[in-house]
Amino acid sequence: MVESIAERITNIKSNLPKSVRLIAVTKQVSVDTIRTAYAAGIRDFGENKVQEAEAKQAQLQDLPDITWHLIGHLQSNKVVKALKQFQWIHSVDNLKLAKRLNALAEQFCYSPNICLQVKILPDPNKYGWTITELMSDLEELNQCQHLKIKGLMTIPPQGLDDLQTLSVFQKTKELALEIREKNFSHLKTQELSMGMSEDYNLAISAGTTIVRLGRILFGERKNKKD
Ligand SMILES: *Cc1c(COP(=O)(O)O)cnc(C)c1O
């Protein structure tokens, strides 16, 4: 028998360590299916596009205890909308964007939770700080006092084997620890947003705190590029 979405959610949740937060990634997933996931206990939802999320959020206003997470690259012309629509932004991937968010957050008197997206290995297909770039931007990020900088987010490059993927996650964790040792007042890296359908068990072994799962809960997407 084919497992229902509710069954999949229940099974996956029961196998996650209690300390790991599950974000259901609902890009290309219908509002009805989001409601099914909500009924199965999901309260954290992830979307990669501001506009797609906006349309769904408008139809889900009767579910006020949802936490929305932006997990895709944020274009500068969508920053205001993103701030209004998402409690978490996992894909803050450069200093300019962080500063822009910080200025707007101050203006709106609202402090979003954010993660800094890092690239542990070179990857032309992904946004994010390299380790060296991030280390040199830390002081300025710590000045972004209207952002709640919570942790690091990473997506391993395509085509790695399990050991290589595990190593990316472990290095991200080490980087987070290294930053924590600097004891910044505003820049915290307690959280690790890493692990997707194909690699979340590896991320768990490396100590992730947030997994972002799409296909394993909702099935394959039509547009595979997303
Ligand atoms: C699509 C996406 C996910 C979920 O990926 P699955 O392979 O469907 O689990 C997680 N994180 C980001 C940033 C994504 O874009």
mmCIF file with all atom_site columns, N, CA, C and O in Angstrom, residues 18 21 46 56 69 71 102 111 114 149 158 182 190 225:
data_model
loop_
_atom_site.group_PDB
_atom_site.id
_atom_site.type_symbol
_atom_site.label_atom_id
_atom_site.label_alt_id
_atom_site.label_comp_id
_atom_site.label_asym_id
_atom_site.label_entity_id
_atom_site.label_seq_id
_atom_site.pdbx_PDB_ins_code
_atom_site.Cartn_x
_atom_site.Cartn_y
_atom_site.Cartn_z
_atom_site.occupancy
_atom_site.B_iso_or_equiv
_atom_site.pdbx_formal_charge
_atom_site.auth_seq_id
_atom_site.auth_comp_id
_atom_site.auth_asym_id
_atom_site.auth_atom_id
_atom_site.pdbx_PDB_model_num
ATOM 1  N N  . LYS A 1 18  ? 14.600 14.234 18.832  1.00 0.00 ? 18  LYS A N  1
ATOM 2  C CA . LYS A 1 18  ? 13.679 15.255 19.358  1.00 0.00 ? 18  LYS A CA 1
ATOM 3  C C  . LYS A 1 18  ? 14.213 16.676 19.179  1.00 0.00 ? 18  LYS A C  1
ATOM 4  O O  . LYS A 1 18  ? 13.451 17.627 19.061  1.00 0.00 ? 18  LYS A O  1
ATOM 5  N N  . ARG A 1 21  ? 14.478 20.113 14.365  1.00 0.00 ? 21  ARG A N  1
ATOM 6  C CA . ARG A 1 21  ? 13.256 20.751 13.892  1.00 0.00 ? 21  ARG A CA 1
ATOM 7  C C  . ARG A 1 21  ? 13.022 20.372 12.432  1.00 0.00 ? 21  ARG A C  1
ATOM 8  O O  . ARG A 1 21  ? 13.943 20.423 11.614  1.00 0.00 ? 21  ARG A O  1
ATOM 9  N N  . GLY A 1 46  ? 8.480  25.538 4.593   1.00 0.00 ? 46  GLY A N  1
ATOM 10 C CA . GLY A 1 46  ? 9.539  26.221 3.848   1.00 0.00 ? 46  GLY A CA 1
ATOM 11 C C  . GLY A 1 46  ? 9.151  26.422 2.403   1.00 0.00 ? 46  GLY A C  1
ATOM 12 O O  . GLY A 1 46  ? 8.609  25.524 1.755   1.00 0.00 ? 46  GLY A O  1
ATOM 13 N N  . LYS A 1 56  ? 0.061  31.308 -1.414  1.00 0.00 ? 56  LYS A N  1
ATOM 14 C CA . LYS A 1 56  ? -0.402 30.243 -0.504  1.00 0.00 ? 56  LYS A CA 1
ATOM 15 C C  . LYS A 1 56  ? -0.746 30.797 0.880   1.00 0.00 ? 56  LYS A C  1
ATOM 16 O O  . LYS A 1 56  ? -1.752 30.423 1.484   1.00 0.00 ? 56  LYS A O  1
ATOM 17 N N  . HIS A 1 69  ? 9.295  29.720 6.577   1.00 0.00 ? 69  HIS A N  1
ATOM 18 C CA . HIS A 1 69  ? 10.739 29.789 6.399   1.00 0.00 ? 69  HIS A CA 1
ATOM 19 C C  . HIS A 1 69  ? 11.063 30.028 4.930   1.00 0.00 ? 69  HIS A C  1
ATOM 20 O O  . HIS A 1 69  ? 10.640 29.236 4.078   1.00 0.00 ? 69  HIS A O  1
ATOM 21 N N  . ILE A 1 71  ? 13.667 29.639 2.149   1.00 0.00 ? 71  ILE A N  1
ATOM 22 C CA . ILE A 1 71  ? 14.885 28.829 2.020   1.00 0.00 ? 71  ILE A CA 1
ATOM 23 C C  . ILE A 1 71  ? 15.588 29.053 0.684   1.00 0.00 ? 71  ILE A C  1
ATOM 24 O O  . ILE A 1 71  ? 16.646 28.487 0.446   1.00 0.00 ? 71  ILE A O  1
ATOM 25 N N  . ASN A 1 102 ? 18.770 44.184 7.679   1.00 0.00 ? 102 ASN A N  1
ATOM 26 C CA . ASN A 1 102 ? 18.916 44.798 8.991   1.00 0.00 ? 102 ASN A CA 1
ATOM 27 C C  . ASN A 1 102 ? 18.295 46.196 9.015   1.00 0.00 ? 102 ASN A C  1
ATOM 28 O O  . ASN A 1 102 ? 17.570 46.545 9.951   1.00 0.00 ? 102 ASN A O  1
ATOM 29 N N  . SER A 1 111 ? 12.302 41.808 14.081  1.00 0.00 ? 111 SER A N  1
ATOM 30 C CA . SER A 1 111 ? 13.590 41.135 13.940  1.00 0.00 ? 111 SER A CA 1
ATOM 31 C C  . SER A 1 111 ? 13.437 39.724 13.417  1.00 0.00 ? 111 SER A C  1
ATOM 32 O O  . SER A 1 111 ? 13.054 38.835 14.173  1.00 0.00 ? 111 SER A O  1
ATOM 33 N N  . ILE A 1 114 ? 17.419 34.642 11.161  1.00 0.00 ? 114 ILE A N  1
ATOM 34 C CA . ILE A 1 114 ? 18.084 34.315 9.898   1.00 0.00 ? 114 ILE A CA 1
ATOM 35 C C  . ILE A 1 114 ? 19.211 33.304 10.082  1.00 0.00 ? 114 ILE A C  1
ATOM 36 O O  . ILE A 1 114 ? 19.760 33.134 11.170  1.00 0.00 ? 114 ILE A O  1
ATOM 37 N N  . ILE A 1 149 ? 20.511 36.572 14.195  1.00 0.00 ? 149 ILE A N  1
ATOM 38 C CA . ILE A 1 149 ? 21.329 35.606 13.456  1.00 0.00 ? 149 ILE A CA 1
ATOM 39 C C  . ILE A 1 149 ? 21.440 34.347 14.306  1.00 0.00 ? 149 ILE A C  1
ATOM 40 O O  . ILE A 1 149 ? 21.997 34.360 15.397  1.00 0.00 ? 149 ILE A O  1
ATOM 41 N N  . GLN A 1 158 ? 25.854 19.105 -5.780  1.00 0.00 ? 158 GLN A N  1
ATOM 42 C CA . GLN A 1 158 ? 25.335 17.873 -6.380  1.00 0.00 ? 158 GLN A CA 1
ATOM 43 C C  . GLN A 1 158 ? 26.480 16.880 -6.615  1.00 0.00 ? 158 GLN A C  1
ATOM 44 O O  . GLN A 1 158 ? 27.612 17.284 -6.845  1.00 0.00 ? 158 GLN A O  1
ATOM 45 N N  . LYS A 1 182 ? 33.970 32.789 19.344  1.00 0.00 ? 182 LYS A N  1
ATOM 46 C CA . LYS A 1 182 ? 34.318 34.214 19.294  1.00 0.00 ? 182 LYS A CA 1
ATOM 47 C C  . LYS A 1 182 ? 33.391 35.058 20.164  1.00 0.00 ? 182 LYS A C  1
ATOM 48 O O  . LYS A 1 182 ? 33.613 36.247 20.347  1.00 0.00 ? 182 LYS A O  1
ATOM 49 N N  . GLN A 1 190 ? 24.089 28.751 16.936  1.00 0.00 ? 190 GLN A N  1
ATOM 50 C CA . GLN A 1 190 ? 23.569 27.559 17.619  1.00 0.00 ? 190 GLN A CA 1
ATOM 51 C C  . GLN A 1 190 ? 22.880 26.603 16.633  1.00 0.00 ? 190 GLN A C  1
ATOM 52 O O  . GLN A 1 190 ? 22.908 25.407 16.798  1.00 0.00 ? 190 GLN A O  1
ATOM 53 N N  . LYS A 1 225 ? 14.001 21.265 -11.383 1.00 0.00 ? 225 LYS A N  1
ATOM 54 C CA . LYS A 1 225 ? 15.070 22.242 -11.179 1.00 0.00 ? 225 LYS A CA 1
ATOM 55 C C  . LYS A 1 225 ? 14.938 22.977 -9.860  1.00 0.00 ? 225 LYS A C  1
ATOM 56 O O  . LYS A 1 225 ? 15.902 23.523 -9.352  1.00 0.00 ? 225 LYS A O  1
#
